[in-house]
XYZ file of C-alpha atoms in Angstrom:
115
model
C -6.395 7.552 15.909
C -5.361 9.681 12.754
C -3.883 7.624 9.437
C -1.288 9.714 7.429
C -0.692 9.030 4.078
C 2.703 10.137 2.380
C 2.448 11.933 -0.522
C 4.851 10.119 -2.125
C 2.754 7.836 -4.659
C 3.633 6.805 -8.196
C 3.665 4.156 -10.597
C 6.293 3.006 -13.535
C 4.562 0.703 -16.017
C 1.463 -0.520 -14.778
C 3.112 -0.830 -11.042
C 0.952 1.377 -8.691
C 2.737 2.024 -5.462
C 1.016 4.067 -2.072
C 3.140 4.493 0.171
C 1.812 4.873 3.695
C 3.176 6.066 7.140
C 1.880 5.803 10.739
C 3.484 7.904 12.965
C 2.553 6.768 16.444
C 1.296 2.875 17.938
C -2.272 2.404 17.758
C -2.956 4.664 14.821
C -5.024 3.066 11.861
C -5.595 2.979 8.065
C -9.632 2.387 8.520
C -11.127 -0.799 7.024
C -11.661 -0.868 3.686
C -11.778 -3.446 0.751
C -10.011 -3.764 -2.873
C -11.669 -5.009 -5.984
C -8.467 -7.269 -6.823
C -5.180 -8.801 -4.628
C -2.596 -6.411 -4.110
C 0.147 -6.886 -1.924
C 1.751 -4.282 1.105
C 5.608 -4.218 1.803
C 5.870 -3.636 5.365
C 9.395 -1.487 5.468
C 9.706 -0.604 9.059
C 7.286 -1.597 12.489
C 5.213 -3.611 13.694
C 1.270 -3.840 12.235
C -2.423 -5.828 13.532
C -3.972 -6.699 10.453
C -7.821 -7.918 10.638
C -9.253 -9.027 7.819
C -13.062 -10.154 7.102
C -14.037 -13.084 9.917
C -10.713 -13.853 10.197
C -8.331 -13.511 13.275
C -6.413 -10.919 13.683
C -2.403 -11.400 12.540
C 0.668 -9.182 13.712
C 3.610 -8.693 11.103
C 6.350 -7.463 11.599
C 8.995 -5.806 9.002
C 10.388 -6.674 6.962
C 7.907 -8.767 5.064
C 5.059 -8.784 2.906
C 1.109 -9.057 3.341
C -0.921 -10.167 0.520
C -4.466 -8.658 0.725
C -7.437 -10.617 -0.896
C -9.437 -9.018 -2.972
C -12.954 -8.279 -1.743
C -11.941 -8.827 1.714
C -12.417 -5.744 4.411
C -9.366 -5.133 5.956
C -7.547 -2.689 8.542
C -4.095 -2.431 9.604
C -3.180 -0.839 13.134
C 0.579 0.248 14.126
C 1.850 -1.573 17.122
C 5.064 0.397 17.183
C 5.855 4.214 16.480
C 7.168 5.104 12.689
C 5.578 1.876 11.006
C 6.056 2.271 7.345
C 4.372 0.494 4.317
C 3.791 0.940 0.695
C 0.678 -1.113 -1.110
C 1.933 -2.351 -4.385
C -0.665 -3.091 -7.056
C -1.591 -2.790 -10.854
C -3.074 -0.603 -12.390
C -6.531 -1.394 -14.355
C -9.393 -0.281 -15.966
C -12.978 -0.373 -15.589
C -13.310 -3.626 -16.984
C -10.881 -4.768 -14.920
C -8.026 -5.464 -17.309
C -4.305 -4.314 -16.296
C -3.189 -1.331 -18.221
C -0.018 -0.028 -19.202
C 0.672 3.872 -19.039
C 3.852 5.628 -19.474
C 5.652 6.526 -16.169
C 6.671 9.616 -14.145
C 9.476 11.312 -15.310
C 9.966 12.710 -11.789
C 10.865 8.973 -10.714
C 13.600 8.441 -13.839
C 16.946 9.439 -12.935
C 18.030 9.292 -16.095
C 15.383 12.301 -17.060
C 15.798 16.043 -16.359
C 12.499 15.768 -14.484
C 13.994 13.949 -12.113
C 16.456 16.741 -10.913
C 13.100 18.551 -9.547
């Protein structure tokens, strides 16, 4: 199955936020594994989540699913229109969490965000 990603990604502070959109059951974000926990705020759906030797766990929204650092994990839709943004901070190489100015774009209270 195909995995569509929104374009609609951002940060304010050092809050990363993805968000992510599966359009049809059975689609998939492929497995894949983080350097550090973040967490994903499942919005609307149902998801399979299988994480590293563990058994698989359904969620549905709304809710949140803390994902463990290191860990290879997947998430499959088990309804149509499941949506979900992964929330995490931003670092740097070393690891440390790191503070840049936000968007403007996101601000309403900037011209930017009349775009």
């Amino acid at each position: 199955m195909t995995y569509m990603l929104s374009t609609e990604l951002g940060y304010f502070g050092n809050i990363w936020v993805r968000q992510n959109t599966m359009e049809k059951t059975g689609t998939s974000h492929p497995g894949h594994k983080h350097h550090f926990d973040h967490v994903t705020l499942l919005t609307k759906g149902k998801v399979k989540v299988e994480v590293d030797g563990q058994p698989e766990k359904e969620f549905v929204a709304p809710t949140f699913i803390v994902i463990r650092k290191e860990l290879e994990h997947k998430i499959t839709a088990l309804t149509d229109d499941v949506l979900y943004y992964c929330v995490f901070a931003l670092r740097n190489l070393d690891g440390d969490v790191i503070d840049p100015m936000y968007e403007e774009k996101h601000d309403p209270l900037s011209a930017a965000a009349k775009v």
